[in-house]
Tab-separated table of C-alpha atoms in Angstrom:
chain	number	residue	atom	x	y	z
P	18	UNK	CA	0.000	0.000	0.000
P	19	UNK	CA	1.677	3.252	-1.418
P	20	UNK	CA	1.418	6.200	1.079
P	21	UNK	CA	2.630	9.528	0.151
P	22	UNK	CA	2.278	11.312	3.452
P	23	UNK	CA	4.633	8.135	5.503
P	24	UNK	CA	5.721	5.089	4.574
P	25	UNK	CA	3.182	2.215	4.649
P	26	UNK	CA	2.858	0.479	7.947
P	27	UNK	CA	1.788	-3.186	9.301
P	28	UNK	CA	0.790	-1.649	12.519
P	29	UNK	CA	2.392	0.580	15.727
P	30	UNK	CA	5.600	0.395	16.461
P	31	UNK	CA	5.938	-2.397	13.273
P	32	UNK	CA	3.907	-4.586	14.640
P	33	UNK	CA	1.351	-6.907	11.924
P	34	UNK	CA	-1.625	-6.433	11.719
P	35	UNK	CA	-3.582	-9.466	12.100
P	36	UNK	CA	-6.915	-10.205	9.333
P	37	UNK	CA	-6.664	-11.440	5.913
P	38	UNK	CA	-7.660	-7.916	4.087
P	39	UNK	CA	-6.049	-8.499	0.420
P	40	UNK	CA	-3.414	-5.992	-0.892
P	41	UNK	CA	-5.679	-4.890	-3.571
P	42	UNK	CA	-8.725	-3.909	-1.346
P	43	UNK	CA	-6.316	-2.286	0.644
P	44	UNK	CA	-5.088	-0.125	-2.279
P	45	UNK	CA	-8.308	0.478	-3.090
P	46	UNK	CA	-9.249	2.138	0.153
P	47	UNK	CA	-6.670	4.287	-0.511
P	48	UNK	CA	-7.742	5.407	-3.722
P	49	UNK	CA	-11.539	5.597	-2.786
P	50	UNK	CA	-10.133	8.249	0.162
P	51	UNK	CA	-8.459	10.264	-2.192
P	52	UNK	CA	-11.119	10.515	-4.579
P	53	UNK	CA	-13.300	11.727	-1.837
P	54	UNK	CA	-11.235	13.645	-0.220
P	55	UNK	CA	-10.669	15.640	-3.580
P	56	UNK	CA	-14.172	15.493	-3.968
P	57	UNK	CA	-15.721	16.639	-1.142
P	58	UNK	CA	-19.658	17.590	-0.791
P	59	UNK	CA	-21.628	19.421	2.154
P	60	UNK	CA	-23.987	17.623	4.485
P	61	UNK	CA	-27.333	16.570	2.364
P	62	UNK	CA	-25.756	16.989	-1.218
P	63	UNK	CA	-23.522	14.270	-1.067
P	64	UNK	CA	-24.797	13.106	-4.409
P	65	UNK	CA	-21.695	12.459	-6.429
P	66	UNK	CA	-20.313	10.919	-3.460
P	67	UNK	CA	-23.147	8.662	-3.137
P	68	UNK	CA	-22.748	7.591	-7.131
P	69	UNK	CA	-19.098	7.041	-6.732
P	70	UNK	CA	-19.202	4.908	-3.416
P	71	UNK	CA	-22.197	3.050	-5.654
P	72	UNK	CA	-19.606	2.183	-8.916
P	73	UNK	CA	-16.665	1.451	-6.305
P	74	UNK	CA	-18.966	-1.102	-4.417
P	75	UNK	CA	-20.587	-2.790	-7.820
P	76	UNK	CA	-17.326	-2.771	-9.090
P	77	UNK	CA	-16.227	-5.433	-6.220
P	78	UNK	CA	-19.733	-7.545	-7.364
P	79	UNK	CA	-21.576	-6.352	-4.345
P	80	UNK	CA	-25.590	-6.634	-5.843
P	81	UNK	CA	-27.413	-5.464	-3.132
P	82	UNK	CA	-27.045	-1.392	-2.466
P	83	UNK	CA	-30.069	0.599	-1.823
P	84	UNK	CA	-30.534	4.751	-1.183
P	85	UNK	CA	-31.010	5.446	2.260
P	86	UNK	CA	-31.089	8.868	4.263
P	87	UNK	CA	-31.286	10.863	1.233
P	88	UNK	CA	-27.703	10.812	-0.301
P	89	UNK	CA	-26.942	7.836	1.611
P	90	UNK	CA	-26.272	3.761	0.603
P	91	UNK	CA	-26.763	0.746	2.584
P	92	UNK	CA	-25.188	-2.774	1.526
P	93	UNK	CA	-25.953	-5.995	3.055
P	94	UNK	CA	-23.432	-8.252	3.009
P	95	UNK	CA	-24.684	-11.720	3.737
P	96	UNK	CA	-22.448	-15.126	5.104
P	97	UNK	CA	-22.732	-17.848	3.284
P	98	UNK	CA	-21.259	-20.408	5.888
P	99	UNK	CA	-22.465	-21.368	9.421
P	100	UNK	CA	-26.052	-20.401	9.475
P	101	UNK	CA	-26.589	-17.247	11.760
P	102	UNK	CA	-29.330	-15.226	12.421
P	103	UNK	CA	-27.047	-12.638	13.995
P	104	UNK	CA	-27.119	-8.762	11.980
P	105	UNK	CA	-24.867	-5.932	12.412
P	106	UNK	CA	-24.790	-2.641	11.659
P	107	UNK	CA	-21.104	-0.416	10.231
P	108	UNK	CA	-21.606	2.806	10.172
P	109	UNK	CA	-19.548	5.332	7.872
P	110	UNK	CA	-20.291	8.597	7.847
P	111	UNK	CA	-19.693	10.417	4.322
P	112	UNK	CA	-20.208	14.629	3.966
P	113	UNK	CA	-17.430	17.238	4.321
P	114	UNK	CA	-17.342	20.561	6.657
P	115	UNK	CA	-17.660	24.380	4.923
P	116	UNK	CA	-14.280	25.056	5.110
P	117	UNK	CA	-11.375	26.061	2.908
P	118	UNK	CA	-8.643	23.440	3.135
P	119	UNK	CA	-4.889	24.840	4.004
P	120	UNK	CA	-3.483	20.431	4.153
P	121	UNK	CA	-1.186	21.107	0.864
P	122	UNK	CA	-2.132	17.121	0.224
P	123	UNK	CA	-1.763	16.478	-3.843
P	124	UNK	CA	-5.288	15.341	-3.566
P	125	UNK	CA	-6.405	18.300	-1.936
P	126	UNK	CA	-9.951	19.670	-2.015
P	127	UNK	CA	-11.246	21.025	-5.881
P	128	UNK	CA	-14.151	22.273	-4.494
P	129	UNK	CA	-13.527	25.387	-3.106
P	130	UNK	CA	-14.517	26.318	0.773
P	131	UNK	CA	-15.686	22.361	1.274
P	132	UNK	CA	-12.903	19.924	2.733
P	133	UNK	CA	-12.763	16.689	4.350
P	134	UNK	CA	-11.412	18.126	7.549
P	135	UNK	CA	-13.167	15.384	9.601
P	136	UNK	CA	-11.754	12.161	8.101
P	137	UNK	CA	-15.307	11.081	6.925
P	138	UNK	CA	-13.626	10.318	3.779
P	139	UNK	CA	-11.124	7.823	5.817
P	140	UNK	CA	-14.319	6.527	7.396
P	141	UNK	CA	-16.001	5.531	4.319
P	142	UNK	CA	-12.922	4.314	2.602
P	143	UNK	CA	-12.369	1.489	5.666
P	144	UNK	CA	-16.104	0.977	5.216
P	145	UNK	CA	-15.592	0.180	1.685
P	146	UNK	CA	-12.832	-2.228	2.513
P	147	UNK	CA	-14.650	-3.915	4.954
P	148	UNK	CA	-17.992	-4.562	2.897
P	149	UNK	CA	-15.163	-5.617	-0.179
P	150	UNK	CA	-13.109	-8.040	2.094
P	151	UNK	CA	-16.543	-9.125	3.743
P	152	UNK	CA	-18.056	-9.928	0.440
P	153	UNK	CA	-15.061	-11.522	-0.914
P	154	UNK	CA	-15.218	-13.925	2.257
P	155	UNK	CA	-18.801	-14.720	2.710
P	156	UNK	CA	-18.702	-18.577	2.539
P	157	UNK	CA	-16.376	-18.063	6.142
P	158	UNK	CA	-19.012	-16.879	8.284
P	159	UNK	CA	-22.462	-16.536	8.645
P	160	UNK	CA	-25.112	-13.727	9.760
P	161	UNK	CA	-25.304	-10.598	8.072
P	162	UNK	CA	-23.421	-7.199	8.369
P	163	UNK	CA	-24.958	-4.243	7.115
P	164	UNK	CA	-22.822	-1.367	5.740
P	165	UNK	CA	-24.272	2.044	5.915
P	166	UNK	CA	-22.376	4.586	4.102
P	167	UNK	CA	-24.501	7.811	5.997
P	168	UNK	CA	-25.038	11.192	4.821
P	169	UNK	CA	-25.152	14.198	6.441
P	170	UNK	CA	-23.578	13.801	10.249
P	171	UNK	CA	-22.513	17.277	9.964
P	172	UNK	CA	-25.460	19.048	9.666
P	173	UNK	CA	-29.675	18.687	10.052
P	174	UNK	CA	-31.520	17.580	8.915
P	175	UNK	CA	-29.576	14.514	10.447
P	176	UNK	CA	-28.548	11.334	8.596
P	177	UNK	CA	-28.598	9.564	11.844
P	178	UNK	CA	-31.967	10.325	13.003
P	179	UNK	CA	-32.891	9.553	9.015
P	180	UNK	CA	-31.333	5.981	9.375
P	181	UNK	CA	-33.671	5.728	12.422
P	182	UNK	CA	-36.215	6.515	10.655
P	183	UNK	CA	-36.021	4.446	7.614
P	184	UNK	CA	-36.206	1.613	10.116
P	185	UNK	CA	-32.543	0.344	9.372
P	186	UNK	CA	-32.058	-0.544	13.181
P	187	UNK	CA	-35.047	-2.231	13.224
P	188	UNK	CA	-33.909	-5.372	12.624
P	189	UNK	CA	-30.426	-5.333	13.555
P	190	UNK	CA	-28.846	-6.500	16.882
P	191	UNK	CA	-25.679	-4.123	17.259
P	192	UNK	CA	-24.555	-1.201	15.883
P	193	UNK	CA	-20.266	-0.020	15.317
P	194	UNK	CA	-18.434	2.965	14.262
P	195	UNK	CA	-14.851	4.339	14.124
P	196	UNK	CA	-13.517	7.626	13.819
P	197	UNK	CA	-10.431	9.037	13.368
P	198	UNK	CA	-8.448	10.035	16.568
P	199	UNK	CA	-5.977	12.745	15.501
P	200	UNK	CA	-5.032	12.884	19.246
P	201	UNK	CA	-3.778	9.366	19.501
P	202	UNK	CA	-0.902	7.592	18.321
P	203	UNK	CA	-1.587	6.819	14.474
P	204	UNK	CA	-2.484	2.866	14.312
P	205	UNK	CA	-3.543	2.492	18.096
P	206	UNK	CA	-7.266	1.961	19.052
P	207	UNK	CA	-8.620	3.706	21.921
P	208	UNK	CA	-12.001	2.482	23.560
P	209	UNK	CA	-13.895	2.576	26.536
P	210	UNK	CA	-17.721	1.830	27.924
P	211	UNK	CA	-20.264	4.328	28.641
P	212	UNK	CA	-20.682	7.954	27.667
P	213	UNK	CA	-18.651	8.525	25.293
P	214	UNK	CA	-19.645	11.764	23.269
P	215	UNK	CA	-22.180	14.496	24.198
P	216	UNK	CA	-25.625	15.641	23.028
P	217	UNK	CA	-25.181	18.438	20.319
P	218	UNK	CA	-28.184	21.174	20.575
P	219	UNK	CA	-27.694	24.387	18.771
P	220	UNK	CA	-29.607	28.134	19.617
P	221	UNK	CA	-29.867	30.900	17.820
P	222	UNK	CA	-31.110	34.591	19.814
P	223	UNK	CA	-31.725	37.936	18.361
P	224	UNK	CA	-31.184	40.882	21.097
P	225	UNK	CA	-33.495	43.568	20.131
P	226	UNK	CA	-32.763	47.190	21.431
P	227	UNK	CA	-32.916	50.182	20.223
P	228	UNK	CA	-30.966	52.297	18.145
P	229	UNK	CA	-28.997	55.353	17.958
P	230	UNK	CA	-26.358	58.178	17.071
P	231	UNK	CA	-23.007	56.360	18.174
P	232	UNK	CA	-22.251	60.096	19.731
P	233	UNK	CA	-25.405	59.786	22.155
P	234	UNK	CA	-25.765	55.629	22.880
P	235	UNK	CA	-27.841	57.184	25.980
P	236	UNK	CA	-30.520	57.783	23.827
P	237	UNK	CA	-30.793	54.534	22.259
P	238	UNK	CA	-30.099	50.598	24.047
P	239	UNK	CA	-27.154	49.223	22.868
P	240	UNK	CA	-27.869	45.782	21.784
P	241	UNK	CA	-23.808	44.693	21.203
P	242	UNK	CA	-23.390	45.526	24.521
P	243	UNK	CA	-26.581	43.523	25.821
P	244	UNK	CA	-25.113	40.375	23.782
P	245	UNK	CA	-21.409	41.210	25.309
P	246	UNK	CA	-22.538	40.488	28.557
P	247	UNK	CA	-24.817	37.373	27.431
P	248	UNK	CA	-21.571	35.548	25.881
P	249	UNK	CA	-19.629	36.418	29.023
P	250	UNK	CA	-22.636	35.440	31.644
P	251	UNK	CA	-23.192	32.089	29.698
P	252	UNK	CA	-19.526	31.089	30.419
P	253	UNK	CA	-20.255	31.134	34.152
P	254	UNK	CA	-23.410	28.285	33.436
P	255	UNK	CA	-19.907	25.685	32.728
P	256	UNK	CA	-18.010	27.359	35.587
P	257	UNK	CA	-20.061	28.052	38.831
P	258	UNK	CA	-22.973	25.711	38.080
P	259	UNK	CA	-22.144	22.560	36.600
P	260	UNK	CA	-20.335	19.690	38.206
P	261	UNK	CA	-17.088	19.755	36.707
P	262	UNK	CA	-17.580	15.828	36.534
P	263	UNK	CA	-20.611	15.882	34.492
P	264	UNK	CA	-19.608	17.126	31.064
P	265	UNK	CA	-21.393	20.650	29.996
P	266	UNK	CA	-19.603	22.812	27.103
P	267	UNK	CA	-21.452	25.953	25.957
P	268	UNK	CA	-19.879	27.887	23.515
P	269	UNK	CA	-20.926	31.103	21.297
P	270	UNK	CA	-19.840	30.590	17.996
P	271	UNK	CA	-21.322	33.470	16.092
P	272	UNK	CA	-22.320	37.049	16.709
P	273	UNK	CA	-23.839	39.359	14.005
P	274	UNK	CA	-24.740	42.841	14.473
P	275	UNK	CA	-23.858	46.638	13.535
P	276	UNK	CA	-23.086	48.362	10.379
P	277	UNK	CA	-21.913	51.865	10.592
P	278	UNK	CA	-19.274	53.476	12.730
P	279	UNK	CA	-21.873	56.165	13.542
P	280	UNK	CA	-24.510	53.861	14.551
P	281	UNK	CA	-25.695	52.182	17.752
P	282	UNK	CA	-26.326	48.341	17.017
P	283	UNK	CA	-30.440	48.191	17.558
P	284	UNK	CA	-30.291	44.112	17.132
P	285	UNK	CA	-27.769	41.604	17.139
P	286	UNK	CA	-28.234	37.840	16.281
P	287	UNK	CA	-25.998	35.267	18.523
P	288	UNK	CA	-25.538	31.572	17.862
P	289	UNK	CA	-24.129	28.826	19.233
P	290	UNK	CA	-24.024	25.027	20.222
P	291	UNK	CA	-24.492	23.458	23.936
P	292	UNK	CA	-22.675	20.072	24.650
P	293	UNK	CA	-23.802	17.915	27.490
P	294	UNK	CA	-23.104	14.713	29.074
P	295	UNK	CA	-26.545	13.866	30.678
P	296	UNK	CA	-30.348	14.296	30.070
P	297	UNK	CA	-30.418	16.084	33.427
P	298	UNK	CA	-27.761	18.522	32.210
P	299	UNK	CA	-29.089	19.267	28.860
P	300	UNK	CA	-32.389	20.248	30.544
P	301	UNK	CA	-30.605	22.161	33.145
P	302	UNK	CA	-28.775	24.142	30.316
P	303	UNK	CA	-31.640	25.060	27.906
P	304	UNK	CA	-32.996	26.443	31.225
P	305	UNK	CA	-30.645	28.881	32.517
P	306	UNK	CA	-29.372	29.607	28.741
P	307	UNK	CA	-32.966	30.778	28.699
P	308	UNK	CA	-33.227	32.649	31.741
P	309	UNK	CA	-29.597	34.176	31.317
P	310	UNK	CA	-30.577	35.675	28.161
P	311	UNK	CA	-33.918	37.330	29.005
P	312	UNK	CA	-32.701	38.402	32.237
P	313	UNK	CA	-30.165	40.093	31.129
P	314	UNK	CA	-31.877	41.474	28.412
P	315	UNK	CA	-34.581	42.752	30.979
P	316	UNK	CA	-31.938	44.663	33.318
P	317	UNK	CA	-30.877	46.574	30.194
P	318	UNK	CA	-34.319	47.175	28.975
P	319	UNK	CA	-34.042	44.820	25.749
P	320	UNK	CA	-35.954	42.044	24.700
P	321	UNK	CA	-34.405	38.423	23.296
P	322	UNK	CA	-35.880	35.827	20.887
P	323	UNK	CA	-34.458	33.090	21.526
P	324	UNK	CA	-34.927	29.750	19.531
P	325	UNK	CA	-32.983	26.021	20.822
P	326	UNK	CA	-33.334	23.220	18.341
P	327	UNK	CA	-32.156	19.536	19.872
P	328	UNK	CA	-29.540	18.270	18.496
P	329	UNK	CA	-28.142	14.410	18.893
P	330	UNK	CA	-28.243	12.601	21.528
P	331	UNK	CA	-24.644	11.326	22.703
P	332	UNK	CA	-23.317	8.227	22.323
P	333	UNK	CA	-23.341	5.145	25.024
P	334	UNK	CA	-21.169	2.551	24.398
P	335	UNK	CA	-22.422	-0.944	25.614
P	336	UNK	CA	-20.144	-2.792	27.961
P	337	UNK	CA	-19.974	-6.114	25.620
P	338	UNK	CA	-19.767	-4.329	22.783
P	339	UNK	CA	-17.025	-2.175	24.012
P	340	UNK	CA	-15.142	-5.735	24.966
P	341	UNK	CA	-15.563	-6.788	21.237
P	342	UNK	CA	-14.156	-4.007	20.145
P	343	UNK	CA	-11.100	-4.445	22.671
P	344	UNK	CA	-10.786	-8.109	21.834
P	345	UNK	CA	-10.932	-7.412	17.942
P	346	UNK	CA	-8.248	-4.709	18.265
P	347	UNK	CA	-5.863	-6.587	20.606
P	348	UNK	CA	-6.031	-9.655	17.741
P	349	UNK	CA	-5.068	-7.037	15.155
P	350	UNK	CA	-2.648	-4.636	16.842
P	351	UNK	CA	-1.485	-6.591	20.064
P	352	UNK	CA	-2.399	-4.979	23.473
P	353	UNK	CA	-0.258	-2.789	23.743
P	354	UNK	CA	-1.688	-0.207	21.099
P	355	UNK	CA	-5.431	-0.651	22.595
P	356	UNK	CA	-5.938	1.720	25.224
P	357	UNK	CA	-8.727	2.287	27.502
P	358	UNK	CA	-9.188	6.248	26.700
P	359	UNK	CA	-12.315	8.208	28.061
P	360	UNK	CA	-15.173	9.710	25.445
P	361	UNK	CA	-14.881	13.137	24.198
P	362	UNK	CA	-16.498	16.572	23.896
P	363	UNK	CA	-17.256	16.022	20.209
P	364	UNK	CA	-21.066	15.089	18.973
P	365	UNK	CA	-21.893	12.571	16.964
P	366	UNK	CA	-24.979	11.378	15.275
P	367	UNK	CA	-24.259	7.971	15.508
P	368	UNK	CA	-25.931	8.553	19.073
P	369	UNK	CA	-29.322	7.700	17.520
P	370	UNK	CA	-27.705	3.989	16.939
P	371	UNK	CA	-26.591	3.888	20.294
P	372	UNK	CA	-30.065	5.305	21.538
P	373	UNK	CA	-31.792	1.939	19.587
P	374	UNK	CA	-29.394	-0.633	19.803
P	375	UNK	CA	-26.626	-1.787	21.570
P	376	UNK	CA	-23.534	0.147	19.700
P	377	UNK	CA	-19.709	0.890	20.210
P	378	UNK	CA	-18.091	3.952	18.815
P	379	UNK	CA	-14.654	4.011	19.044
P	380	UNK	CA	-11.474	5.551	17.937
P	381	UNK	CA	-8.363	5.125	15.575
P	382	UNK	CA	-5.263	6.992	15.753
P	383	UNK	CA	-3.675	8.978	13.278
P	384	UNK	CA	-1.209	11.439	15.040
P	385	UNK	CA	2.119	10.995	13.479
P	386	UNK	CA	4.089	14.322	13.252
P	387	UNK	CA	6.295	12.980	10.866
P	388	UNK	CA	3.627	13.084	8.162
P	389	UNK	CA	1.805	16.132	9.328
P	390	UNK	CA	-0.975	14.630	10.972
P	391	UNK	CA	-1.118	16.675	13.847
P	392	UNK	CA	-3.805	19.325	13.492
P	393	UNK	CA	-7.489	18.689	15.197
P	394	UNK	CA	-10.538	17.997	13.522
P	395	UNK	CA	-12.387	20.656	11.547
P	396	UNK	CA	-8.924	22.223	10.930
P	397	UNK	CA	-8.204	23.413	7.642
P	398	UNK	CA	-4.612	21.960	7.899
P	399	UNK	CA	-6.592	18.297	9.437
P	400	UNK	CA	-4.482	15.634	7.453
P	401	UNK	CA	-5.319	11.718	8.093
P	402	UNK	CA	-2.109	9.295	8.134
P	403	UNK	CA	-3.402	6.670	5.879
P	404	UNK	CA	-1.057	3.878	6.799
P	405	UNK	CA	-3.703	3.655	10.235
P	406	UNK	CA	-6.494	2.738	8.282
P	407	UNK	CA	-5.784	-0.672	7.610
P	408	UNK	CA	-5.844	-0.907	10.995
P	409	UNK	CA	-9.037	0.610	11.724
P	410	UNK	CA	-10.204	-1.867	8.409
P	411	UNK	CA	-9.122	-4.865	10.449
P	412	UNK	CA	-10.531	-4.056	13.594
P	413	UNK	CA	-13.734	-3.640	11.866
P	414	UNK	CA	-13.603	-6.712	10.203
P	415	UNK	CA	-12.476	-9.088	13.091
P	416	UNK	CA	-15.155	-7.724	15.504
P	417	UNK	CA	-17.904	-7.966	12.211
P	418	UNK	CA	-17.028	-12.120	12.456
P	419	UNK	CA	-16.688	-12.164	16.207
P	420	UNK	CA	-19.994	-10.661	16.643
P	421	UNK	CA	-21.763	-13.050	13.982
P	422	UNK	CA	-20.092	-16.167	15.240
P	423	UNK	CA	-20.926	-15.778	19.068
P	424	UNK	CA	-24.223	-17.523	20.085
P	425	UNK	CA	-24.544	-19.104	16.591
P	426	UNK	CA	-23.727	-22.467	18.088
């Protein structure tokens, strides 16, 4: 497997990496990530991708891909072998982020503002290898594994919630996902059970004062200065209110308002996204967000609209499923290179699964300095080291078998 950005690898620290993926697949994934990654498309237009992942898949004599979610695809691949009724669900998330890439990768982005900055492309490149190796090697197991190639994580209307909705959980056992870690050591696995990401909700408020001559803001109410103090009086929600040991992240991402030097701002539009860990958090937080906002509105004699729109729940990993993961990994990578790492403050859709069945989401290391992977996700420098994603391919596969063989007996 040829890899530009660092030499190929069989696994950390040299180690092999265990599974029987064929070279050819495996240059294949490659090639399928590049395309996409070159080709990027926004949450709910994903339709080119959708085509290509369609041609790649037929083009490995997989029969049986269906539209799902929009601009998604779903393939079933079934075993042939030992009878199973066992069915589980990959995940692989497909869209790009709004943002101008800055990686200086030969394949980088030709569409411009839209980039791959969250290794979705890496995602559905190991989830074409895995339905292409699975397919290949159907007469070894039995039980089916369902491939969904999702649209649309980024953004609402959500391709999680869709897949819900469509009933593709409905009858499935167990549900798995990886993502790209660019935190952790490229090739390692990190994993661990329970909460594991956050709910994502979003608001969006519109301070409404009045305005004025900038010369006599006495005369007018100043509504950049009533959304000033909002952003700063939210902060203290996180700070003084909030457990420090039951996650809570509020955070103002936009603030719109103003247009002349001369001019006091008579409305300003905020928005932003709240992150939390618990049910009993998230309701906490849409209630003092709320009561912040008006309230301090009110002391300055302004009035707020403010609008919160729920998000995604957060993702739950399941103790066995968790230990499937960690079992599949250690067979791949040795034990060493699996680590038992806590969930993060990123959202994920992929909480619906976890919400309906019993689901493990875990996480594959790319960090390797020496090929530039370094830089976070949703970074316009984010680069993916590609020689981890064989391992990520493997771990899928040898926890896709271990979960169809167990109970078959």
């Amino acid at each position: 497997m040829s890899n530009p950005e660092g030499e190929a690898m069989a696994g950390p620290a040299g180690s092999a990496v265990a599974g029987d993926i064929d070279a050819g697949i495996l240059d294949q994934m490659i090639e399928i990530r590049r395309h996409l990654h070159r080709n990027p498309e926004l949450s709910n237009r994903e339709a080119n991708t959708q085509r290509y992942l369609r041609q790649m898949l037929a083009g490995r004599g997989i029969a049986d891909i269906r539209d799902v979610a929009g601009y998604g695809l779903a393939v079933d691949i079934v075993g042939t072998g030992k009878p199973s009724n066992r069915k589980l669900v990959i995940r692989a998330d497909i869209d790009a982020l709004p943002i101008e890439e800055e990686s200086g990768v030969d394949y980088a982005s030709n569409n411009p503002g839209v980039m791959h900055a969250c290794g979705h492309d890496a995602h559905a490149s190991m989830g074409f290898a895995v339905a292409a190796h699975l397919h290949q090697s159907r007469a070894d197991f039995g039980g089916t594994v369902r491939l969904i190639f999702q649209p649309a994580e980024e953004d609402e209307p959500s391709g999680g919630r869709r897949v819900v909705e469509e009933g593709l959980l409905d009858d499935v056992d167990a549900a798995i996902c990886v993502h790209v870690d660019p935190y952790t050591p490229s090739g390692k696995v990190a994993v661990s059970s329970g909460p594991y990401t956050l709910a994502c909700d979003t608001f969006d408020a519109v301070v409404i004062g009045e305005a004025a001559h900038a010369a006599k803001p006495y005369e007018g109410v100043d509504a950049i200065a009533v959304a000033c103090s909002m952003v700063g009086e939210l902060q203290k929600i996180v700070s003084r209110e909030i457990d420090p040991y039951d996650p809570l992240v509020i955070s103002v991402t936009g603030i719109n308002g103003g247009g002349a030097y001369n001019v006091i701002a008579g409305k300003v539009a905020l928005r932003g996204t709240i992150r939390s860990g618990s049910d009993a958090t998230r309701e906490r937080a849409w209630r003092r967000v709320r009561a912040i906002l008006e309230g301090i509105a009110t002391s300055h004699g302004a009035s707020v609209e403010l609008d919160i729109h729920k998000g995604e729940p957060g993702v739950v990993n399941d103790a066995e499923m968790t230990e499937l993961i960690v079992a599949s990994a250690k067979s791949c990578v040795g034990a060493d290179n699996v680590l038992n790492t806590p969930g993060w403050t990123i959202a994920d859709d992929f909480g619906y699964y976890s919400q309906r069945r019993p689901s493990v989401y875990f996480r594959l290391g790319i960090r390797n300095e020496e090929v530039g992977s370094v830089y976070p996700l949703h970074h316009p420098k984010f680069r993916v080291d590609e020689a981890a994603l064989k391992v990520g391919a493997a771990t899928l596969v040898s926890a896709a078998t271990r979960f169809l063989s167990a109970q078959s007996d």
